[in-house]
XYZ file of C-alpha atoms in Angstrom:
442
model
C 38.018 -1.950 43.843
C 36.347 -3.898 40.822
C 38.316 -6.456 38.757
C 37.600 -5.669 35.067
C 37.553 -9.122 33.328
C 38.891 -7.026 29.867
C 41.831 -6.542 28.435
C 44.087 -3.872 29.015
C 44.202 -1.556 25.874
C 47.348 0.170 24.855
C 48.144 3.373 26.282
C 46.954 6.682 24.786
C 46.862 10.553 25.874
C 43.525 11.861 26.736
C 42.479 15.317 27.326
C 39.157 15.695 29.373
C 37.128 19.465 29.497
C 35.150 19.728 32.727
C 36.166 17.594 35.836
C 32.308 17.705 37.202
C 31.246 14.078 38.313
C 31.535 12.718 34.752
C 34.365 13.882 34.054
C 36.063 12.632 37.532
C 34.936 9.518 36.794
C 35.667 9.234 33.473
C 39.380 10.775 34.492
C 40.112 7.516 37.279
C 38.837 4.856 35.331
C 41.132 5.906 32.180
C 44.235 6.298 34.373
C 43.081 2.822 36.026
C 43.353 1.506 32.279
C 47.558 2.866 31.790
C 46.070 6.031 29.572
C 47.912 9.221 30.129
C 44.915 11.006 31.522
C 44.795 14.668 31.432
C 41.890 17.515 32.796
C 40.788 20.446 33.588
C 37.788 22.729 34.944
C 37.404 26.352 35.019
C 36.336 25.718 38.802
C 39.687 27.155 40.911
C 38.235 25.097 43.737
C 37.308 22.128 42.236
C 41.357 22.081 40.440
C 42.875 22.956 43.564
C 41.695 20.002 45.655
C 42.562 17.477 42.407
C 45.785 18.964 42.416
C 46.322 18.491 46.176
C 45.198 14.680 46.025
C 41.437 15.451 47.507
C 38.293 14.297 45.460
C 35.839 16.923 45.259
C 32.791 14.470 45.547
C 32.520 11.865 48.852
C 32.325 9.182 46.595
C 34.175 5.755 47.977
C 33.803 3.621 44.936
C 35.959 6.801 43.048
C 38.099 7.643 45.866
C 39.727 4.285 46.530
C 40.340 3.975 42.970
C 41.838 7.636 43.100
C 44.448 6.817 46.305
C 45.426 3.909 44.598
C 46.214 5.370 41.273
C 48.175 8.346 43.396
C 50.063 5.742 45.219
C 51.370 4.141 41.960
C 51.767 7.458 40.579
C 49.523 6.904 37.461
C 46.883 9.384 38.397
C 45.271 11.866 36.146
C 46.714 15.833 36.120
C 44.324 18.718 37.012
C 44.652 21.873 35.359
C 42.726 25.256 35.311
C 42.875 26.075 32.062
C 42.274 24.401 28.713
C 45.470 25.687 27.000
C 47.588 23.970 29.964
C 46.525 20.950 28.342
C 49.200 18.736 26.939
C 48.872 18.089 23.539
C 46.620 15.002 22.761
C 44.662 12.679 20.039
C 41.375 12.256 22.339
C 39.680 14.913 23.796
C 36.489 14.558 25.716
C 34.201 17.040 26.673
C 32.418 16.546 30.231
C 31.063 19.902 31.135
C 27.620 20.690 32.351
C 24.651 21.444 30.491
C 22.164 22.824 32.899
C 18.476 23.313 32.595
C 17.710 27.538 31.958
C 14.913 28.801 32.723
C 12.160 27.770 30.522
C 13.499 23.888 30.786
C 15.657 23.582 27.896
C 19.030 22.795 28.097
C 22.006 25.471 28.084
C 24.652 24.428 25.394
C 26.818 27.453 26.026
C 29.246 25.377 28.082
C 29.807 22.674 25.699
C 29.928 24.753 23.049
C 32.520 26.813 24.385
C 34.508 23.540 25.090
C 34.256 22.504 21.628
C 35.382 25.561 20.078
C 38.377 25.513 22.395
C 39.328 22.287 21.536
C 39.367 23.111 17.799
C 41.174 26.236 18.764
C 43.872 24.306 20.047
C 43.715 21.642 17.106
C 44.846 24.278 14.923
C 46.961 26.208 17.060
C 49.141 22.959 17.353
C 48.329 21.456 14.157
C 47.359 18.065 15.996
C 45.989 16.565 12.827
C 43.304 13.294 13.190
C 42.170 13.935 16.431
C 39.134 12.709 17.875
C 36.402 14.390 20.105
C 34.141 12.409 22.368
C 31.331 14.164 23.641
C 30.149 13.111 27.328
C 27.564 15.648 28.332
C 23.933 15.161 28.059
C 23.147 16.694 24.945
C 19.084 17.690 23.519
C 18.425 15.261 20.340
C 19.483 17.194 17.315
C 22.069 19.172 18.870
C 25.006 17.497 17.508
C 23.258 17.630 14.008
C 22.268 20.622 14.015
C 24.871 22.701 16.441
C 27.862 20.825 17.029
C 28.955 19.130 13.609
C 28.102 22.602 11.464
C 30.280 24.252 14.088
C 33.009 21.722 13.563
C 32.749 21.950 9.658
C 32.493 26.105 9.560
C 35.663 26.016 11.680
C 38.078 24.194 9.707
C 37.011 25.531 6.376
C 39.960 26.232 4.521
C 42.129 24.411 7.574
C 45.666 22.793 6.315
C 43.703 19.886 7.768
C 39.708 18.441 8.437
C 38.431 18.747 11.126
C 38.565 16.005 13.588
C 36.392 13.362 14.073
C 33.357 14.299 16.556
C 31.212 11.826 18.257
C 28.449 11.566 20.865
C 29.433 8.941 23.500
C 27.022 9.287 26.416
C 27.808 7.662 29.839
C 25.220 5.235 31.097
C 27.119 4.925 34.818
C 25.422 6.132 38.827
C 26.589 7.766 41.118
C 28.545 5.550 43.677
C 29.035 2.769 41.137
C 30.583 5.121 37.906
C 33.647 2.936 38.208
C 31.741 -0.689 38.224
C 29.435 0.838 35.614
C 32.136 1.764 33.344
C 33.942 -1.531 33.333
C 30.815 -3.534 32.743
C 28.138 -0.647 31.459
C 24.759 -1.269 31.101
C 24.874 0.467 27.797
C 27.442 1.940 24.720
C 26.123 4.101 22.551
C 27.879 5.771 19.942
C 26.465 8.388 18.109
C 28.203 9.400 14.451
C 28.157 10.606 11.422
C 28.045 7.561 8.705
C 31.773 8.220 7.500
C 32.849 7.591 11.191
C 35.885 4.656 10.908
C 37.035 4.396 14.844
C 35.017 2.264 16.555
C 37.191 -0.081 17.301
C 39.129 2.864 18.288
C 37.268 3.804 20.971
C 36.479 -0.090 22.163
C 39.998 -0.129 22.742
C 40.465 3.433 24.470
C 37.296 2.453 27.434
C 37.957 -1.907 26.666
C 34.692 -2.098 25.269
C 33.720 -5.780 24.397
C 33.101 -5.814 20.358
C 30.431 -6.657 20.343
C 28.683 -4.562 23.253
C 29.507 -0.541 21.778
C 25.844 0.354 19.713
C 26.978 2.663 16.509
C 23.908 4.683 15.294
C 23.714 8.455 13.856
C 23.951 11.590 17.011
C 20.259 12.039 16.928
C 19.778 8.253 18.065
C 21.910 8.705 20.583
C 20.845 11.632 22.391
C 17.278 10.220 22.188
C 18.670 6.756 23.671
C 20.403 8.766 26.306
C 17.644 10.763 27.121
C 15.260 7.804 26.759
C 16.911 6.263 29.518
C 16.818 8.839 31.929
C 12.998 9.288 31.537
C 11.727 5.603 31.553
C 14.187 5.303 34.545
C 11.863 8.657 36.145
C 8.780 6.858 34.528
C 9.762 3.546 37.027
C 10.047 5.480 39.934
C 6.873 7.088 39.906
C 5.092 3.881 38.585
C 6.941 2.178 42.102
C 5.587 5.133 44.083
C 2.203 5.182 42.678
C 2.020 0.931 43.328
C 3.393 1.022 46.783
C 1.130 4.016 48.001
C -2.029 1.263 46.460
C 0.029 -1.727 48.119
C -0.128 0.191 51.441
C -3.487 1.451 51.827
C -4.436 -2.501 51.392
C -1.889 -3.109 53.825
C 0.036 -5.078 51.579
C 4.239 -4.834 51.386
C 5.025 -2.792 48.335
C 8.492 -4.287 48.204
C 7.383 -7.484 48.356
C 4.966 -7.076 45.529
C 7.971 -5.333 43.188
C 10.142 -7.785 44.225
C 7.935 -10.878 42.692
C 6.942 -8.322 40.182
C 10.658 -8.019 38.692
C 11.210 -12.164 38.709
C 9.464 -11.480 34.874
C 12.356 -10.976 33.266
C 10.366 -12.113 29.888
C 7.820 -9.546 29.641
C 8.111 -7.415 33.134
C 11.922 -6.235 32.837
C 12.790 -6.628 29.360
C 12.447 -5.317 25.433
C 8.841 -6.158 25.578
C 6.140 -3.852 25.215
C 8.949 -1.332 24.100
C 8.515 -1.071 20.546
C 6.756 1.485 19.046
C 3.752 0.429 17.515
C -0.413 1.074 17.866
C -2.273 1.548 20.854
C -2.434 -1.260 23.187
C -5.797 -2.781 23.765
C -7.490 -6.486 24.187
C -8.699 -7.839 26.818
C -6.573 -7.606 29.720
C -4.053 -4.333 29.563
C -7.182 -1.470 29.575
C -9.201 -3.828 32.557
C -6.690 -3.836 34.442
C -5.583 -0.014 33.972
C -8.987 0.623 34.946
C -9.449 -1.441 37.850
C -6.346 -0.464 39.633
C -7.419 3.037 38.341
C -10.849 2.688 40.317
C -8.638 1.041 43.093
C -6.529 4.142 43.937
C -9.641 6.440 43.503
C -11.766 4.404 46.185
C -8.422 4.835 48.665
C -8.261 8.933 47.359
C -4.778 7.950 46.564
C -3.730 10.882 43.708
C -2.380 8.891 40.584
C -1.010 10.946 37.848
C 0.953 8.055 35.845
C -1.679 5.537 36.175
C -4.635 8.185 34.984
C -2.578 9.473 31.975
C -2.231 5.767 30.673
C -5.353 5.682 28.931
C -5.524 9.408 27.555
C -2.126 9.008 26.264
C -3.164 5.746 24.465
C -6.265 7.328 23.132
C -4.284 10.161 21.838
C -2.003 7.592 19.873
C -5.051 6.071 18.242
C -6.224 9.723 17.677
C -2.677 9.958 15.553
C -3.750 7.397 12.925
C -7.496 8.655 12.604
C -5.435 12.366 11.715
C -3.321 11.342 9.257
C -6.215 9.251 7.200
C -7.813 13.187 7.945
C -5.374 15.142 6.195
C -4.654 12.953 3.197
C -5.314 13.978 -0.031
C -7.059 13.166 -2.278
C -9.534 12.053 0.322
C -9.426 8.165 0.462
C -13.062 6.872 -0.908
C -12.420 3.508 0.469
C -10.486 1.802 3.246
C -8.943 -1.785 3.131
C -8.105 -3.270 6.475
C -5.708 -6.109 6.777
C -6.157 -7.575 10.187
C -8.755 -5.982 12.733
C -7.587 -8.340 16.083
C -5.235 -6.431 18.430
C -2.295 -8.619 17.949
C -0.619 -11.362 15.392
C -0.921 -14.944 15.837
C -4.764 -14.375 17.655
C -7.830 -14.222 16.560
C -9.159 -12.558 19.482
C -10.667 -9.122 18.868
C -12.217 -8.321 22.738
C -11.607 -4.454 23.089
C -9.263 -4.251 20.025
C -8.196 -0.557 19.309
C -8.218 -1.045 15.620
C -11.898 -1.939 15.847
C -12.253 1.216 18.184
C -10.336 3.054 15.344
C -12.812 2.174 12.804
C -15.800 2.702 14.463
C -14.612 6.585 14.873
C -13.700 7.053 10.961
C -17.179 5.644 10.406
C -19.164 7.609 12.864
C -16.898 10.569 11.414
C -18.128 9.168 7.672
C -14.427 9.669 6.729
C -14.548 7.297 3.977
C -17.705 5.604 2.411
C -16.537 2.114 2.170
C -14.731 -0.489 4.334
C -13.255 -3.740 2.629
C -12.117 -6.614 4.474
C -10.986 -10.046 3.309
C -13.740 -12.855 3.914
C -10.952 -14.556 5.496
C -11.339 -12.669 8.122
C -15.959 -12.749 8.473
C -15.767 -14.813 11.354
C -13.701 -12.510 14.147
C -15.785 -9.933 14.064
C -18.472 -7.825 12.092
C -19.574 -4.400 11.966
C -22.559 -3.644 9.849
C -20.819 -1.340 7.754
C -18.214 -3.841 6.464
C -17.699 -5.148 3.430
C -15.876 -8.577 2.564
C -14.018 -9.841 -0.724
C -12.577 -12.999 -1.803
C -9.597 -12.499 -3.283
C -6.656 -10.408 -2.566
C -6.177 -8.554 -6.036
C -10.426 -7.509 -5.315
C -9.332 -5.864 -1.873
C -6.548 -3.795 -3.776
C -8.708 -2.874 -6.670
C -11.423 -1.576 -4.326
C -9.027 -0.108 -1.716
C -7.854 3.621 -2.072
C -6.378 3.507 1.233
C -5.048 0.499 3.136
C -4.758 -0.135 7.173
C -1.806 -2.935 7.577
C -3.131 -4.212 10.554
C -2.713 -7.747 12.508
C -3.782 -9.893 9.441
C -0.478 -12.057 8.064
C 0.107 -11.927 4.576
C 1.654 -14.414 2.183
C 4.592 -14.182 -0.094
C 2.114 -13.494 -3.136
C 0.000 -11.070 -0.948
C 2.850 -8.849 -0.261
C 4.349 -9.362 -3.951
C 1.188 -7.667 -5.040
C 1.209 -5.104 -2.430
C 5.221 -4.336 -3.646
C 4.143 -4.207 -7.025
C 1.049 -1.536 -6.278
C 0.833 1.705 -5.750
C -2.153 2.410 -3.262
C -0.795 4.059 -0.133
C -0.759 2.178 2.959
C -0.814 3.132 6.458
C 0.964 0.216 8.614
C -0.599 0.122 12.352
C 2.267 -1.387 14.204
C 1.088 -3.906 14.977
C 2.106 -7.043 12.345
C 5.994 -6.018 12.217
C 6.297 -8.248 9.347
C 4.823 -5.540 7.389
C 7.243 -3.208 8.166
C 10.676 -5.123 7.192
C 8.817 -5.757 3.986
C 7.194 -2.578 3.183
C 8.827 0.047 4.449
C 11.271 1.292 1.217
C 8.067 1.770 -0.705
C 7.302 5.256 -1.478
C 3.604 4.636 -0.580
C 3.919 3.271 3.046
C 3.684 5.071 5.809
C 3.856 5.014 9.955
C 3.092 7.124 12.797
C 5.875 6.017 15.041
């Protein structure tokens, strides 16, 4: 048993569709908070064992929780169908979404749920409800599927229809119940009119300020985000150990010293979308370890794909200069290092970038502040003095690593020359980005 350091909210009836793992869990740990807990599964089997106090997964962190909750009679009710249901304000849907055939995901099930639920809704006239969804859901589904369906359905209703919302569960297996008390993550994904947040901190005791509101899209992407950089890990692990061992070196013990960097290691760095990584150290060291496991005929997908797929992000800017039009005569570059605050420019991608619009004779000219003469010179730049020269001669400009000062960027506000930001200054970003005439890949 875990002791949740929360408080206890008050006491609300909760329907839950699908009584899969998710839903099991998500069942307990609501009773275990006093709500009046309600589900149900089109599974006979699965129903039948709830109903005769058996778990249908051998899970011990659920199942102690489950005896406990039967012993103080405050355990959840199983039923087979949907319309058994007791009349509620939350409903949460839980049922599978499996993978078909060509890899996308099957929505049928949740779908089905949904319209259920609303079919009841109106049936009873339960007026204000809410819906939680809690199965993994495709980005753009609740957008583009779910909320439509919602709307088209109570058209002309006595009432609106309720209030739908993607609330993804960030819990493992053999730890949902530790996970849900403390999660590593709340995500809610809603429209902008949503007004129940604090709603649902209270329903799951959510610390204020740990539940993450952003639209459905953002969600699903953060869910499904997760789930891949958590499959990225493992085979990064994998890869690493199999180099570890053919040096005869312990794996674990490299990881393990490996994961004390809780600065740049295991954290938000590195994670934010930007250019293409380059310098002096990230691409030699990609490349020597890449050598490393070739030497050793050790296969290494992950590692080899690092450098095409960084390539192919650089590739991204060169092909949107490409297809603008008019063609861009000239091309102003703020900032040609591979990072703020240096001055270093060993191996920098934006030089790399430059070199291919030039041998591609993309544009004729290339204008750089003098300022910046002394990191690094190509034969084909050329250099101006003062800011308002670089705009006038600039058709096109590349916001790169060069910081800009509050004049600088009032001149760039008050232009209208389109701009192309890099990524890699994010200073240019917060500043620029409600112009008309800026622009990002990522």
């Amino acid at each position: 048993m875990y002791a949740m350091m929360i408080v206890m909210p008050r006491p609300t009836k909760v329907n839950v569709l699908g009584l899969g793992y998710v839903g099991v869990a998500t069942c307990i740990y609501l009773s275990k908070l006093g709500h009046d807990v309600a589900g149900c599964d089109i599974d006979p089997q699965r129903v039948g064992l709830l109903k005769n106090g058996t778990l249908p997964y051998p899970d011990r962190d659920l199942l102690d929780c489950y005896e406990t909750l039967q012993q103080e009679d405050k355990n959840f009710t199983a039923f087979h169908s949907v319309h058994e249901l007791p009349s509620a304000g939350i409903w949460i849907i839980a049922v599978g979404t499996p993978l078909q055939g060509e890899g996308g995901y099957d929505l049928g099930p949740v779908r089905e749920a949904t319209a259920q639920v609303f079919e009841i809704l109106l049936e009873r006239k339960i007026e204000g409800a809410m819906v939680l969804l809690r199965s993994t859901l495709p980005p753009g589904a609740m957008q583009s599927i779910l909320l439509p369906e919602a709307a088209s359905r109570f058209l002309g209703a006595e009432f609106a229809a309720p209030d739908l919302a993607y609330f993804p569960e960030f819990f493992r297996e053999g730890s949902a119940l530790k996970d849900s008390a403390n999660p590593p993550l709340s995500v809610i994904g809603v429209e902008s009119n949503f007004s129940r947040k604090q709603e649902i901190e209270e329903l799951f005791s959510i610390p204020k300020d740990k539940l993450e509101v952003c639209d459905p899209s953002s969600a699903e992407l953060v869910k499904s985000f997760s789930n891949v950089f958590h499959a990225l890990k493992v085979c990064f692990a994998n890869e690493m150990g199999a180099i570890c061992k053919s040096l005869g070196v312990s794996g674990s013990e490299v990881m393990r010293i490996f994961s004390k960097d809780t600065t740049l290691n295991i954290s938000p760095a590195y994670l934010r979308p930007g250019f293409s990584f380059s310098g002096p150290c990230l691409e030699k060291e990609v490349g020597g370890l890449e050598a490393l496991a070739s030497g050793f005929a050790i296969t290494h997908p992950v590692l080899s794909s690092i450098r095409d797929s960084n390539q192919a992000h650089t590739n991204r800017y060169r092909g949107f200069i490409a297809g603008l039009e008019p063609k861009p005569r000239s091309l102003g570059v703020l900032g040609v290092g591979f990072k703020t605050d240096t001055n270093d420019t060993r191996n920098s991608a934006v030089l790399r970038l430059l070199d291919q619009i030039h041998e591609c004779k993309m544009v004729d000219d290339f204008h750089l502040l003098a300022r910046e003469k002394k990191l690094s010179h190509r034969s084909y730049f050329k250099y101006v003095e003062s800011f308002d020269e670089f705009l006038e001669r600039s058709d096109l400009i590349l916001l790169g690593s060069q910081p800009l000062s509050t004049a600088e960027y009032s001149m760039l506000l008050r232009g209208k020359k389109t701009m192309l930001d890099l990524g890699i200054n994010f200073a240019h970003e917060s500043r620029l980005k409600h112009l008309a005439n800026y622009h990002s890949i990522v």
